[in-house]
C-alpha positions as a printed Julia matrix, in Angstrom:
142×3 Matrix{Float64}:
  -7.7   -11.38   17.67
  -4.68  -11.3    15.37
  -3.29   -8.25   13.63
  -2.19   -8.91   10.04
   0.33   -6.9     8.11
   1.43   -6.06    4.61
   4.21   -3.86    3.35
   5.21   -1.91    0.28
   8.44   -0.47   -1.1
   8.58    2.02   -4.0
  11.6     3.18   -5.98
  11.5     6.21   -8.24
   8.57    8.54   -8.55
   5.51    8.99  -10.71
   4.94    6.85  -13.79
   8.6     5.85  -13.95
   8.64    4.52  -10.38
   7.81    0.96   -9.42
   7.2    -0.92   -6.24
   6.92   -4.26   -4.53
   4.36   -5.4    -2.01
   4.48   -8.3     0.45
   2.18   -9.89    2.99
   2.95  -11.26    6.43
   1.93  -14.77    5.33
   4.31  -14.68    2.38
   1.54  -15.25   -0.18
   2.75  -12.02   -1.74
   6.52  -11.68   -1.55
   7.98   -8.65   -3.31
   5.14   -8.73   -5.84
   5.64   -5.92   -8.34
   3.21   -3.03   -8.73
   3.27    0.45  -10.21
   1.54    2.82  -12.58
   1.56    0.27  -15.41
  -0.15   -2.46  -13.37
  -2.59   -0.01  -11.8
  -3.74    2.14  -14.7
  -2.63    0.14  -17.74
  -2.16   -3.54  -18.54
   1.37   -3.84  -17.17
   2.58   -6.84  -15.18
   2.09   -6.95  -11.43
  -0.67   -6.26   -8.97
  -2.35   -3.08   -7.73
  -4.16   -1.88   -4.61
  -7.62   -2.16   -6.18
  -7.28   -5.84   -7.1
  -5.89   -6.59   -3.65
  -8.87   -4.81   -2.05
 -11.2    -6.69   -4.42
  -9.68  -10.04   -3.42
  -9.91   -9.1     0.27
 -13.54   -7.98   -0.07
 -14.62  -11.04   -2.07
 -12.95  -13.47    0.33
 -14.19  -11.71    3.49
 -17.77  -11.46    2.24
 -17.81  -15.08    1.02
 -16.5   -16.36    4.35
 -19.03  -14.24    6.27
 -21.83  -15.62    4.09
 -20.58  -19.17    4.58
 -20.74  -18.78    8.36
 -24.16  -17.1     8.17
 -25.52  -19.95    6.05
 -24.09  -22.52    8.48
 -25.73  -20.62   11.34
 -29.05  -20.79    9.47
 -28.73  -24.58    9.25
 -27.25  -25.02    5.75
 -24.18  -27.22    5.54
 -23.67  -27.99    1.86
 -23.18  -25.97   -1.28
 -20.79  -23.61   -3.04
 -20.31  -19.86   -3.11
 -18.3   -17.9    -5.68
 -17.86  -14.15   -5.42
 -16.16  -11.68   -7.72
 -15.53   -8.16   -6.42
 -14.92   -5.35   -8.9
 -13.29   -2.34   -7.26
 -13.37    0.93   -9.22
 -10.93    3.82   -8.88
 -11.92    7.14  -10.43
 -10.22   10.49  -10.93
 -11.04   12.9    -8.1
  -9.61   16.37   -8.66
  -5.83   16.03   -8.71
  -5.99   12.55   -7.17
  -8.04    9.38   -7.21
 -10.83    7.84   -5.11
 -12.0     4.26   -4.86
 -15.67    4.78   -5.59
 -17.24    1.33   -5.48
 -16.88   -2.33   -4.74
 -19.37   -4.42   -6.67
 -19.84   -7.96   -5.39
 -21.2   -10.55   -7.82
 -22.2   -13.73   -5.99
 -23.1   -17.09   -7.46
 -24.29  -19.69   -5.03
 -25.65  -23.19   -4.89
 -27.29  -24.02   -1.57
 -29.64  -27.03   -1.57
 -32.99  -26.35    0.1
 -32.75  -22.56    0.41
 -35.23  -20.2    -1.2
 -34.04  -17.29   -3.33
 -35.54  -14.82   -0.81
 -33.75  -16.37    2.17
 -30.48  -16.56    0.21
 -30.77  -12.86   -0.71
 -31.6   -11.86    2.88
 -28.64  -13.76    4.35
 -26.31  -12.49    1.6
 -27.33   -8.85    2.15
 -26.67   -9.23    5.88
 -23.24  -10.76    5.18
 -22.48   -7.88    2.78
 -23.33   -5.31    5.44
 -21.49   -7.07    8.25
 -18.3    -8.56    6.84
 -15.31   -6.69    8.32
 -14.0    -5.51    4.94
 -17.43   -4.09    4.0
 -17.41   -2.2     7.29
 -13.94   -0.85    6.52
 -14.75    0.41    3.04
 -16.43    3.82    2.77
 -17.23    3.33   -0.93
 -20.63    2.34   -2.28
 -20.88   -1.44   -2.02
 -23.37   -3.25   -4.23
 -24.23   -6.94   -4.45
 -25.79   -9.09   -7.15
 -26.53  -12.75   -6.48
 -27.53  -15.77   -8.48
 -28.74  -18.95   -6.79
 -28.43  -22.08   -8.94
 -31.19  -24.61   -8.37
């Protein structure tokens, strides 16, 4: 199995510092981040939105494969992950990742969709990595 990598560089310290992050694939290439993009509305990315994107995409892919394994081969899945960082003493802790799933899967019941989605939530590799509380809401369009 492949090992993927990302990197970060930071210049200066504290609120005045700023950094750049890149991914092995080049999708992110010296993308700016810092205090302003993490805790305010400044330009750039931040670790929480990158974790949210990773969690949403991992979970959605895991669910797609689980649905295919259950015999479903058509439909759409859309997931938003909302990752929360909270103050924790002198530092910060990522306290939750909330997945909000909207799906359209012809022929599936709401109960079966929920069961397969909950299993995908528990077993996607990013869910297994995260130690935070992970919740899931789902909406199946008919």
